[in-house]
Amino acid sequence: MVFLHDLTRMTAQTHFDVLIIGSGAAGLSLALELADQASVAILSKATLNSGSTQYAQGGVSAVLDTQDSIASHVEDTLIAGAGLCDRETVNFTVSEGPARIRWLIEQGVPFTQEITPSGKRDYHLTREGGHSHRRVIHADDATGAAIGSTLNSHAQRHPNIHLFERRLAIDLIMGHKLGLNSRRCLGAYVLNRDTGEVQVFSARFVVLASGGAGKVYLYTSNPDVATGDGIAMAWRAGCRVANMEFIQFHPTCLYHPAAKSFLISEALRGEGGRLLLPDGTPFMEKFDPRAELAPRDVVARAIDHEMKRLGSDCVFLDISHKPADFITSHFPNIYARCLELGFDITRQPLPVVPAAHYTCGGVVTDQRGQTDIEGLFAVGEVAFTGLHGANRMASNSLLECLVFGHAAAQTILGQLDQTPMPPDLPAWDESRVTNSDEEVVVAHNWDELRRFMWDYVGIVRTTKRLQRAQHRVELLKREIHDYYSNFRVTNDLIEMRNLLLVAELIIQSALSRKESRGLHYTLDYPWQAPLAHNTLLTP
Ligand SMILES: Cc1cc2nc3c(=O)[nH]c(=O)nc-3n(C[C@H](O)[C@H](O)[C@H](O)COP(=O)(O)OP(=O)(O)OC[C@H]3O[C@@H](n4cnc5c(N)ncnc54)[C@H](O)[C@@H]3O)c2cc1C
């Protein structure tokens, strides 16, 4: 049931059973599972396909081969997570995997097939770092785009799903706004980026599916929308966040000024790609016996080490020793994009650098995606479920989106009848603000933040660098707070405010971890503590 009505306060107020903030794999899969029984609004702050999902190349991990087993996928995930995964969550996620893949196939996702040696047509599975079996199902090398466009086309056609592009959720609306339960979420204030108006969306349930926070770093594989908005909104609403220090740096982004962080999939190394120094020497064996197939953190640190040692801007990734038709058929997307940029991967190595790639921490949820706040769920990269521990294993993240999207949908449907629609909520208060006089402040602070996060809170950390970054965040926060209090909100201002908060949470978490584990590496505590613990921050 959907009804829009005008309030005398001039703000259109919109009621839905479920408001989903984010239109990636998590948000769309959740919406499709809800929509036969509930009215659903999906917001995207840019176009519907602007999230990380669109860019996922490698695929989705699941146990689909008879030689493989749930136990093995669980074990690999636990090893990658360096002692911090929640075993029960890993078990749950991995066990649900095959069913979620079947659901995607039923939706029509065109996963790549092959003719097996026994002459049977079956899905082609690839192998990625940390996986001890071939278990990554994919649609060529553009899996995320295939999943996104398939789910999107179903969502567009479903009469109960209402898609809103260029709508930026600013903050969650909590019960205390109406003098009700302050730990209940009732909706969100949403900036319409085309009109500049702030609208009120009220809902029985709100789901954060807003993705990660890679844009807090100068170099990232993430798209522009990845500014940690969901984490920041949840924190301001009173949710705990966990393990924010574990930022995964993808080892191999194309090093090219015109390619805005174009990622060279791990699958390239999985299929025999070698990492080389500028003089052509392979170097990964020096760092790990698994060489190019070592987990991402090991590869990223090795590259960082070699680049710093040699003072070079990049290293090289070479797959040109493989037959050209093998390369073009396995990696058509990477091949075409690199060719556009002047690199023929069938003939030459590619210059690559590491870049911030995945936010392992996030809003604390249980196995149903439920956060600390009543009526508020978080699914996908925004969430901390305990699956990834101190390091995400490749292709486990899309799996997490699907498994937790499904679990949250089941839970919401189970609670729908008992949960009343919130009453009309107060309009956004703009009575004390004016138009900004100096947008340059936001642009400048944005650049400054991302640079010092890269330099001081990057792949290799020290306490001194973290403290330096913390001090700078404090200064920028004050400036942005003044700005936020006095001027009309804009997209950039909201994102900057959120990025600063996320940066603060990352630094605070990194400072509190007095060891090196998984993705967190500090020269001051280079050892791993005997006991593993999560970093839980409470607002
Ligand atoms: C280049 C790249 C390659 C990857 N490859 C793989 C892979 O092969 N396998 C794998 O498992 N994982 C991969 N990942 C990770 C994976 O793609 C992501 O973790 C996953 O897609 C996240 O999905 P999501 O639905 O949580 O969020 P996203 O797909 O990032 O979507 C976020 C959505 O939230 C919206 N949004 C954000 N903030 C707001 C706001 N304030 N208001 C309104 N809307 C908002 C955005 O507009 C967007 O629609 C890759 C990531 C990248 C960047």
Coordinates of C-alpha atoms and ligand atoms in Angstrom, one line a residue:
M1 CA 0.0 0.0 0.0
V2 CA 1.5 3.4 -1.0
F3 CA 0.0 6.8 -0.5
L4 CA 1.6 10.2 -1.1
H5 CA 0.0 13.3 0.3
D6 CA 0.8 16.9 0.7
L7 CA 1.1 18.3 4.1
T8 CA 0.4 21.9 4.9
R9 CA 4.1 22.2 5.9
M10 CA 4.8 22.0 2.2
T11 CA 6.8 18.7 2.3
A12 CA 5.5 15.7 0.5
Q13 CA 5.4 12.9 2.9
T14 CA 5.6 9.4 1.6
H15 CA 4.7 6.2 3.4
F16 CA 5.9 2.7 2.5
D17 CA 6.0 -0.6 4.3
V18 CA 9.8 -0.8 3.7
L19 CA 12.2 2.0 2.8
I20 CA 15.5 0.6 1.3
I21 CA 18.4 3.0 1.1
G22 CA 20.5 1.7 -1.7
S23 CA 20.0 -0.1 -5.0
G24 CA 22.9 -2.5 -5.2
A25 CA 22.8 -6.3 -4.9
A26 CA 21.7 -6.1 -1.3
G27 CA 18.9 -3.6 -1.7
L28 CA 17.5 -5.0 -5.0
S29 CA 17.5 -8.7 -3.9
L30 CA 15.9 -7.7 -0.6
A31 CA 13.2 -5.6 -2.4
L32 CA 12.3 -8.4 -4.8
E33 CA 11.8 -10.8 -2.0
L34 CA 9.5 -8.4 -0.2
A35 CA 7.6 -6.9 -2.9
D36 CA 4.8 -9.5 -3.4
Q37 CA 3.7 -8.7 0.1
A38 CA 4.9 -5.2 0.9
S39 CA 5.2 -1.8 -0.7
V40 CA 8.8 -1.0 -1.1
A41 CA 10.7 2.2 -1.9
I42 CA 14.3 2.0 -3.1
L43 CA 16.5 5.1 -3.0
S44 CA 19.7 5.6 -4.9
K45 CA 21.6 8.8 -4.4
A46 CA 22.7 8.7 -8.0
T47 CA 21.5 6.4 -10.8
L48 CA 20.2 2.9 -9.9
N49 CA 23.4 1.2 -11.0
S50 CA 25.9 3.6 -9.4
G51 CA 27.0 1.4 -6.5
S52 CA 29.9 -1.1 -6.2
T53 CA 27.7 -3.9 -7.4
Q54 CA 27.9 -2.6 -11.0
Y55 CA 31.7 -2.8 -10.9
A56 CA 32.1 -6.3 -9.4
Q57 CA 34.0 -8.3 -12.0
G58 CA 35.1 -11.6 -10.4
G59 CA 31.9 -13.2 -9.2
V60 CA 30.0 -14.7 -6.3
S61 CA 31.5 -17.5 -4.2
A62 CA 29.4 -20.6 -3.4
V63 CA 29.8 -24.3 -3.1
L64 CA 28.6 -25.5 -6.5
D65 CA 31.1 -28.2 -7.5
T66 CA 30.7 -31.8 -6.2
Q67 CA 34.5 -31.8 -5.4
D68 CA 34.0 -28.8 -3.1
S69 CA 32.3 -28.7 0.3
I70 CA 30.7 -26.3 2.7
A71 CA 33.3 -27.2 5.3
S72 CA 36.1 -26.2 2.9
H73 CA 34.5 -22.8 2.0
V74 CA 34.0 -22.2 5.7
E75 CA 37.6 -23.1 6.5
D76 CA 38.9 -20.8 3.7
T77 CA 36.8 -17.9 5.0
L78 CA 38.0 -18.4 8.6
I79 CA 41.6 -18.5 7.5
A80 CA 41.3 -15.3 5.5
G81 CA 39.5 -13.7 8.4
A82 CA 42.6 -14.2 10.6
G83 CA 40.8 -15.4 13.7
L84 CA 38.1 -12.8 13.8
C85 CA 35.3 -14.3 11.7
D86 CA 32.2 -15.4 13.6
R87 CA 32.1 -19.1 12.9
E88 CA 28.3 -19.4 13.2
T89 CA 27.8 -16.5 10.7
V90 CA 30.3 -18.0 8.3
N91 CA 28.6 -21.4 8.5
F92 CA 25.2 -19.8 8.0
T93 CA 26.3 -17.7 5.0
V94 CA 28.2 -20.4 3.2
S95 CA 25.4 -22.9 3.7
E96 CA 22.9 -20.5 2.3
G97 CA 25.1 -19.8 -0.7
P98 CA 24.0 -22.4 -3.2
A99 CA 20.3 -21.5 -2.7
R100 CA 21.0 -17.8 -3.3
I101 CA 22.8 -18.7 -6.5
R102 CA 19.9 -20.8 -7.6
W103 CA 17.6 -17.8 -6.9
L104 CA 19.8 -15.6 -9.1
I105 CA 19.8 -18.1 -11.9
E106 CA 16.0 -18.2 -11.6
Q107 CA 15.9 -14.5 -11.9
G108 CA 17.8 -14.9 -15.2
V109 CA 21.3 -13.8 -14.4
P110 CA 23.4 -15.0 -17.4
F111 CA 26.2 -16.7 -15.6
T112 CA 29.0 -18.0 -17.9
Q113 CA 28.7 -21.7 -18.8
E114 CA 31.2 -24.2 -20.2
I115 CA 31.2 -27.7 -21.6
T116 CA 32.8 -29.9 -19.0
P117 CA 35.3 -32.7 -19.9
S118 CA 32.3 -35.2 -19.6
G119 CA 30.5 -33.2 -22.4
K120 CA 28.0 -31.7 -20.0
R121 CA 27.0 -28.0 -20.1
D122 CA 27.6 -26.5 -16.7
Y123 CA 28.4 -23.2 -15.0
H124 CA 32.0 -22.2 -15.2
L125 CA 33.6 -21.7 -11.8
T126 CA 36.7 -19.7 -11.4
R127 CA 39.2 -19.7 -8.5
E128 CA 40.3 -16.6 -6.6
G129 CA 42.8 -15.8 -3.8
G130 CA 42.2 -17.7 -0.5
H131 CA 39.8 -20.2 -2.1
S132 CA 41.1 -23.7 -2.1
H133 CA 38.5 -24.8 -4.8
R134 CA 37.0 -23.3 -8.0
R135 CA 33.8 -21.9 -6.5
V136 CA 33.3 -18.4 -8.0
I137 CA 30.4 -18.3 -10.4
H138 CA 30.6 -15.4 -12.7
A139 CA 29.1 -13.7 -15.8
D140 CA 32.3 -13.3 -17.8
D141 CA 34.2 -10.5 -16.0
A142 CA 31.3 -8.3 -15.4
T143 CA 29.3 -10.3 -12.8
G144 CA 28.0 -7.3 -10.8
A145 CA 26.7 -5.6 -13.8
A146 CA 24.8 -8.8 -14.9
I147 CA 23.3 -9.2 -11.4
G148 CA 22.5 -5.5 -11.1
S149 CA 20.8 -5.2 -14.5
T150 CA 18.8 -8.4 -14.1
L151 CA 17.5 -7.5 -10.6
N152 CA 16.9 -4.0 -11.7
S153 CA 14.8 -4.9 -14.6
H154 CA 12.6 -7.1 -12.3
A155 CA 12.4 -4.2 -9.8
Q156 CA 11.4 -1.7 -12.5
R157 CA 8.5 -4.0 -13.6
H158 CA 7.2 -4.8 -10.1
P159 CA 4.1 -2.8 -9.2
N160 CA 5.0 -2.7 -5.5
I161 CA 8.5 -1.4 -6.0
H162 CA 9.0 2.3 -6.3
L163 CA 12.5 3.4 -7.4
F164 CA 13.8 6.8 -6.6
E165 CA 17.0 8.0 -8.3
R166 CA 19.1 11.0 -7.2
R167 CA 17.5 10.8 -3.7
L168 CA 20.1 11.1 -1.0
A169 CA 19.2 9.9 2.5
I170 CA 20.5 12.5 5.0
D171 CA 19.5 11.1 8.3
L172 CA 17.2 8.5 9.9
I173 CA 14.1 9.7 11.7
M174 CA 13.9 8.3 15.1
G175 CA 10.9 7.9 17.5
H176 CA 12.0 10.7 19.8
K177 CA 11.1 13.2 17.0
L178 CA 7.5 12.4 18.0
G179 CA 8.1 11.8 21.7
L180 CA 8.0 8.0 21.0
N181 CA 10.5 5.2 21.5
S182 CA 13.9 6.8 20.8
R183 CA 15.3 3.5 19.7
R184 CA 12.8 3.0 16.9
C185 CA 13.4 4.1 13.4
L186 CA 10.4 5.6 11.6
G187 CA 11.9 6.8 8.3
A188 CA 14.4 9.1 6.8
Y189 CA 15.0 12.7 5.6
V190 CA 15.9 12.5 1.9
L191 CA 17.4 15.2 -0.3
N192 CA 15.9 15.4 -3.7
R193 CA 19.0 16.3 -5.6
D194 CA 17.1 17.7 -8.6
T195 CA 14.9 20.1 -6.6
G196 CA 17.0 20.7 -3.5
E197 CA 13.9 19.8 -1.4
V198 CA 14.3 17.6 1.7
Q199 CA 11.5 15.0 1.7
V200 CA 10.2 12.8 4.4
F201 CA 10.0 9.1 3.8
S202 CA 8.2 7.2 6.5
A203 CA 8.2 3.4 6.7
R204 CA 7.4 0.5 9.0
F205 CA 11.0 -0.8 8.3
V206 CA 14.1 1.0 7.1
V207 CA 16.9 -1.0 5.5
L208 CA 20.4 0.5 5.0
A209 CA 21.8 -1.1 1.9
S210 CA 24.1 1.8 1.1
G211 CA 27.4 0.1 0.5
G212 CA 30.9 0.9 1.7
A213 CA 33.1 3.8 2.3
G214 CA 36.1 3.5 -0.1
K215 CA 35.8 7.2 -1.0
V216 CA 37.4 8.1 2.3
Y217 CA 40.7 7.3 0.6
L218 CA 42.4 9.1 -2.2
Y219 CA 42.9 5.9 -4.3
T220 CA 39.9 3.6 -4.4
S221 CA 38.3 1.1 -6.7
N222 CA 34.9 2.2 -5.3
P223 CA 32.4 4.4 -7.3
D224 CA 31.7 7.9 -6.1
V225 CA 28.6 6.9 -4.1
A226 CA 30.7 4.9 -1.6
T227 CA 30.9 7.6 1.1
G228 CA 29.9 5.5 4.1
D229 CA 26.5 7.3 4.5
G230 CA 24.8 4.3 6.0
I231 CA 27.4 3.8 8.6
A232 CA 27.3 7.4 9.5
M233 CA 23.5 7.6 9.7
A234 CA 23.3 4.5 11.8
W235 CA 26.0 5.8 14.2
R236 CA 24.2 9.1 14.6
A237 CA 21.0 7.1 15.2
G238 CA 22.6 5.1 18.0
C239 CA 23.9 1.9 16.4
R240 CA 27.1 0.2 17.3
V241 CA 29.7 -0.1 14.5
A242 CA 32.5 -2.7 14.5
N243 CA 35.9 -3.5 13.0
M244 CA 36.2 -0.2 11.0
E245 CA 40.0 -0.5 10.9
F246 CA 39.8 -3.4 8.5
I247 CA 39.8 -1.7 5.1
Q248 CA 40.7 -4.0 2.3
F249 CA 43.1 -2.6 -0.3
H250 CA 42.7 -4.2 -3.6
P251 CA 46.2 -4.9 -4.8
T252 CA 45.7 -4.2 -8.5
C253 CA 44.0 -1.1 -9.8
L254 CA 45.1 0.2 -13.2
Y255 CA 47.6 2.9 -12.8
H256 CA 46.5 5.4 -15.3
P257 CA 45.4 9.1 -14.9
A258 CA 42.4 8.7 -17.2
A259 CA 41.1 5.5 -15.7
K260 CA 39.2 6.4 -12.6
S261 CA 40.3 3.5 -10.4
F262 CA 39.7 0.7 -12.9
L263 CA 40.2 -2.5 -11.1
I264 CA 42.0 -5.5 -12.6
S265 CA 40.2 -8.5 -11.2
E266 CA 41.9 -11.0 -9.0
A267 CA 40.7 -13.6 -11.4
L268 CA 43.5 -12.4 -13.7
R269 CA 46.0 -13.7 -11.1
G270 CA 43.8 -16.7 -10.6
E271 CA 44.2 -17.6 -14.3
G272 CA 48.0 -17.2 -14.2
G273 CA 48.7 -13.5 -14.2
R274 CA 52.1 -12.6 -12.7
L275 CA 53.1 -9.6 -10.7
L276 CA 56.4 -8.0 -11.9
L277 CA 58.7 -5.3 -10.7
P278 CA 59.4 -2.5 -13.3
D279 CA 62.5 -4.5 -14.5
G280 CA 60.3 -7.6 -15.1
T281 CA 61.3 -9.6 -12.0
P282 CA 58.5 -11.6 -10.3
F283 CA 58.5 -10.9 -6.6
M284 CA 55.5 -12.5 -4.9
E285 CA 57.2 -15.7 -3.9
K286 CA 59.5 -13.6 -1.7
F287 CA 56.5 -12.7 0.4
D288 CA 54.3 -15.7 0.5
P289 CA 54.5 -19.3 -0.8
R290 CA 51.1 -18.9 -2.4
A291 CA 52.6 -16.1 -4.5
E292 CA 50.0 -14.4 -6.7
L293 CA 47.2 -16.4 -5.1
A294 CA 48.0 -15.2 -1.6
P295 CA 45.2 -13.2 0.1
R296 CA 44.7 -9.6 -0.9
D297 CA 46.2 -8.0 2.1
V298 CA 49.5 -10.0 1.6
V299 CA 49.6 -9.0 -2.0
A300 CA 48.7 -5.3 -1.4
R301 CA 51.4 -5.1 1.3
A302 CA 54.0 -6.7 -0.8
I303 CA 53.3 -4.3 -3.7
D304 CA 53.3 -1.3 -1.2
H305 CA 56.6 -2.6 0.1
E306 CA 58.2 -3.0 -3.3
M307 CA 56.9 0.4 -4.5
K308 CA 58.3 2.2 -1.4
R309 CA 61.6 0.3 -1.6
L310 CA 62.1 1.2 -5.3
G311 CA 60.4 4.6 -5.2
S312 CA 58.3 3.4 -8.2
D313 CA 54.8 4.7 -9.0
C314 CA 53.5 1.2 -9.7
V315 CA 54.3 -2.5 -10.4
F316 CA 53.1 -4.6 -13.4
L317 CA 50.6 -7.4 -13.9
D318 CA 51.3 -9.7 -16.8
I319 CA 49.1 -12.3 -18.4
S320 CA 50.5 -11.9 -21.9
H321 CA 52.1 -15.4 -21.7
K322 CA 48.6 -16.9 -22.0
P323 CA 47.0 -17.4 -25.5
A324 CA 45.3 -14.3 -26.7
D325 CA 42.0 -16.0 -27.3
F326 CA 42.1 -17.3 -23.7
I327 CA 42.6 -13.8 -22.4
T328 CA 40.0 -12.1 -24.6
S329 CA 37.4 -14.8 -23.8
H330 CA 38.0 -14.9 -20.1
F331 CA 38.4 -11.1 -19.6
P332 CA 36.5 -9.4 -22.4
N333 CA 35.7 -6.4 -20.2
I334 CA 39.2 -5.8 -18.8
Y335 CA 40.7 -6.4 -22.3
A336 CA 38.4 -3.9 -24.0
R337 CA 38.8 -1.2 -21.3
C338 CA 42.6 -1.5 -21.2
L339 CA 42.7 -1.4 -25.0
E340 CA 40.7 1.8 -24.9
L341 CA 43.4 3.2 -22.6
G342 CA 46.3 2.1 -24.8
F343 CA 47.2 -1.3 -23.2
D344 CA 46.9 -4.6 -25.0
I345 CA 46.9 -7.2 -22.2
T346 CA 47.5 -10.0 -24.7
R347 CA 50.9 -8.5 -25.5
Q348 CA 52.1 -6.4 -22.6
P349 CA 52.0 -6.1 -18.8
L350 CA 49.7 -3.6 -17.1
P351 CA 50.9 -0.9 -14.6
V352 CA 49.0 -1.4 -11.4
V353 CA 48.7 0.1 -7.8
P354 CA 46.8 -0.9 -4.7
A355 CA 43.6 1.0 -3.9
A356 CA 40.9 1.0 -1.1
H357 CA 38.4 -1.6 -2.1
Y358 CA 36.2 -3.0 0.6
T359 CA 34.9 -1.9 4.1
C360 CA 35.0 -5.1 6.2
G361 CA 33.5 -3.3 9.3
G362 CA 30.2 -1.6 9.5
V363 CA 26.9 -1.4 11.3
V364 CA 26.5 -4.3 13.7
T365 CA 23.8 -6.7 12.8
D366 CA 22.6 -10.2 13.7
Q367 CA 22.1 -13.0 11.3
R368 CA 18.8 -11.4 10.2
G369 CA 20.3 -8.1 9.3
Q370 CA 18.7 -6.5 12.4
T371 CA 20.7 -3.6 13.9
D372 CA 20.6 -2.3 17.5
I373 CA 17.6 -0.1 16.5
E374 CA 14.1 -1.4 16.3
G375 CA 12.8 -1.2 12.7
L376 CA 16.3 -0.7 11.3
F377 CA 18.1 -3.3 9.2
A378 CA 21.5 -3.2 7.5
V379 CA 22.5 -5.5 4.7
G380 CA 25.5 -5.7 2.3
E381 CA 28.7 -3.9 2.5
V382 CA 27.3 -1.3 5.0
A383 CA 26.8 -4.1 7.6
F384 CA 29.1 -5.9 10.0
T385 CA 27.8 -9.4 10.3
G386 CA 30.9 -11.2 11.5
L387 CA 31.4 -12.9 8.1
H388 CA 34.7 -11.3 7.0
G389 CA 36.6 -11.0 10.3
A390 CA 39.9 -9.2 9.8
N391 CA 39.9 -9.8 6.0
R392 CA 37.3 -10.4 3.4
M393 CA 37.9 -13.4 1.1
A394 CA 37.3 -12.6 -2.5
S395 CA 33.7 -12.9 -3.8
N396 CA 32.3 -13.5 -0.3
S397 CA 30.8 -10.0 -0.3
L398 CA 28.2 -10.4 -3.1
L399 CA 27.3 -13.6 -1.3
E400 CA 26.8 -11.7 1.9
C401 CA 24.5 -9.2 0.1
L402 CA 22.3 -12.0 -1.1
V403 CA 22.2 -14.2 2.0
F404 CA 21.5 -11.3 4.4
G405 CA 19.2 -9.6 1.9
H406 CA 17.2 -12.8 2.0
A407 CA 17.4 -13.2 5.7
A408 CA 16.3 -9.6 6.4
A409 CA 13.4 -10.0 3.9
Q410 CA 12.1 -13.1 5.7
T411 CA 12.3 -11.3 9.1
I412 CA 10.6 -8.2 7.9
L413 CA 7.8 -10.2 6.3
G414 CA 7.4 -12.1 9.5
Q415 CA 7.0 -8.8 11.5
L416 CA 5.0 -6.8 8.9
D417 CA 1.5 -7.4 10.3
Q418 CA 2.4 -6.5 13.9
T419 CA 4.3 -3.3 12.9
P420 CA 2.1 -0.2 12.5
M421 CA 2.8 2.5 9.9
P422 CA 4.4 5.5 11.6
P423 CA 2.2 8.6 12.0
D424 CA 3.1 11.7 9.9
L425 CA 6.6 12.8 10.8
P426 CA 7.9 16.3 11.3
A427 CA 9.2 18.1 8.2
W428 CA 12.9 18.9 7.8
D429 CA 13.6 22.2 9.5
E430 CA 15.3 24.7 7.2
S431 CA 14.2 27.8 9.1
R432 CA 17.6 28.8 10.3
V433 CA 19.8 28.1 7.3
T434 CA 20.7 30.0 4.1
N435 CA 22.4 29.1 0.8
S436 CA 26.1 28.4 1.2
D437 CA 28.4 31.2 0.4
E438 CA 31.6 29.2 -0.1
E439 CA 31.2 25.8 -1.6
V440 CA 35.0 25.7 -2.0
V441 CA 35.3 24.8 1.7
V442 CA 33.6 21.5 1.2
A443 CA 35.7 20.7 -1.9
H444 CA 38.9 21.6 -0.2
N445 CA 38.2 19.6 2.9
W446 CA 37.2 16.6 0.8
D447 CA 40.6 16.6 -1.0
E448 CA 42.5 17.1 2.2
L449 CA 40.6 14.3 4.1
R450 CA 41.2 11.7 1.3
R451 CA 44.8 12.5 1.0
F452 CA 45.7 12.3 4.7
M453 CA 43.6 9.1 5.1
W454 CA 45.7 7.6 2.3
D455 CA 49.0 8.8 3.7
Y456 CA 48.4 8.2 7.4
V457 CA 45.6 5.5 7.7
G458 CA 46.5 3.4 4.6
I459 CA 48.1 0.0 4.1
V460 CA 50.9 0.4 6.6
R461 CA 50.0 2.4 9.8
T462 CA 51.8 3.8 12.9
T463 CA 50.3 5.2 16.0
K464 CA 51.9 8.6 15.2
R465 CA 50.4 8.7 11.8
L466 CA 47.0 7.7 13.1
Q467 CA 47.1 10.4 15.8
R468 CA 48.1 13.0 13.1
A469 CA 45.1 12.0 11.0
Q470 CA 42.8 12.1 14.1
H471 CA 43.9 15.6 14.9
R472 CA 43.1 16.7 11.3
V473 CA 39.7 15.0 11.4
E474 CA 38.9 17.0 14.5
L475 CA 39.7 20.3 12.8
L476 CA 37.7 19.5 9.6
K477 CA 34.8 18.2 11.7
R478 CA 34.5 21.6 13.4
E479 CA 34.5 23.4 10.1
I480 CA 32.0 21.1 8.5
H481 CA 29.7 21.2 11.6
D482 CA 29.6 25.0 11.3
Y483 CA 28.8 24.7 7.7
Y484 CA 26.1 22.1 8.2
S485 CA 24.4 24.1 10.9
N486 CA 24.3 27.3 8.9
F487 CA 23.8 26.4 5.3
R488 CA 21.2 24.6 3.2
V489 CA 22.3 20.9 2.7
T490 CA 23.9 19.8 -0.6
N491 CA 25.0 16.4 -1.8
D492 CA 28.7 17.2 -1.3
L493 CA 28.1 18.6 2.2
I494 CA 26.2 15.6 3.3
E495 CA 28.8 13.2 1.9
M496 CA 31.7 15.2 3.4
R497 CA 30.0 15.1 6.8
N498 CA 29.6 11.4 6.6
L499 CA 33.1 10.7 5.3
L500 CA 34.5 12.7 8.2
L501 CA 32.6 10.6 10.7
V502 CA 33.6 7.4 9.0
A503 CA 37.3 8.5 9.0
E504 CA 37.0 9.2 12.7
L505 CA 35.6 5.7 13.3
I506 CA 38.3 4.1 11.2
I507 CA 41.1 5.9 13.0
Q508 CA 39.6 5.3 16.5
S509 CA 39.3 1.6 15.7
A510 CA 42.8 1.4 14.3
L511 CA 44.2 3.2 17.3
S512 CA 42.5 0.8 19.7
R513 CA 44.0 -2.3 18.0
K514 CA 47.4 -2.9 19.6
E515 CA 48.4 -5.7 17.2
S516 CA 48.6 -6.4 13.5
R517 CA 45.9 -8.7 12.2
G518 CA 44.4 -9.3 8.7
L519 CA 44.1 -6.0 7.0
H520 CA 45.3 -3.9 9.9
Y521 CA 49.0 -3.6 9.9
T522 CA 50.9 -1.2 12.2
L523 CA 54.7 -0.9 12.5
D524 CA 54.2 -0.2 16.2
Y525 CA 52.6 -3.5 16.9
P526 CA 53.7 -5.8 14.1
W527 CA 52.7 -9.0 15.9
Q528 CA 49.4 -10.7 16.2
A529 CA 47.9 -10.9 19.7
P530 CA 47.2 -14.4 21.1
L531 CA 43.5 -13.6 21.6
A532 CA 41.4 -12.2 18.8
H533 CA 38.7 -9.6 19.6
N534 CA 36.4 -7.4 17.5
T535 CA 36.6 -3.6 17.8
L536 CA 33.1 -2.5 18.9
L537 CA 32.4 1.2 19.1
T538 CA 29.2 2.4 20.8
P539 CA 27.9 5.9 20.1
Ligands
LIG1 C1 35.6 -2.6 -8.5 C2 34.9 -3.6 -7.6 C3 35.0 -5.0 -7.9 C4 34.4 -5.9 -7.0 N1 34.4 -7.2 -7.3 C5 33.7 -8.1 -6.5 C6 33.5 -9.4 -6.8 O1 34.0 -9.9 -7.9 N2 32.9 -10.3 -6.0 C7 32.3 -9.8 -4.8 O2 31.7 -10.6 -4.1 N3 32.5 -8.5 -4.4 C8 33.1 -7.6 -5.3 N4 33.2 -6.3 -4.9 C9 32.5 -5.9 -3.7 C10 31.0 -5.9 -4.0 O3 30.8 -5.4 -5.3 C11 30.3 -4.9 -3.0 O4 30.7 -5.3 -1.7 C12 28.8 -5.1 -3.2 O5 28.4 -4.9 -4.5 C13 28.1 -4.1 -2.3 O6 26.7 -4.1 -2.6 P1 25.7 -3.3 -1.8 O7 24.4 -3.6 -2.3 O8 26.0 -3.5 -0.3 O9 26.1 -1.8 -2.1 P2 26.4 -1.0 -3.5 O10 26.3 -1.9 -4.7 O11 27.6 -0.3 -3.3 O12 25.2 0.0 -3.6 C14 25.0 1.1 -2.7 C15 23.8 1.8 -3.1 O13 23.5 2.7 -2.0 C16 23.2 4.0 -2.6 N5 23.4 5.0 -1.5 C17 24.5 5.2 -0.8 N6 24.4 6.2 0.1 C18 23.1 6.6 -0.1 C19 22.3 7.6 0.5 N7 22.8 8.4 1.5 N8 21.1 7.8 0.1 C20 20.6 7.1 -0.9 N9 21.2 6.1 -1.5 C21 22.5 5.9 -1.1 C22 24.0 4.1 -3.8 O14 23.5 5.1 -4.6 C23 23.9 2.7 -4.3 O15 22.6 2.6 -5.0 C24 33.8 -5.4 -5.8 C25 33.8 -4.1 -5.5 C26 34.3 -3.1 -6.4 C27 34.3 -1.7 -6.1

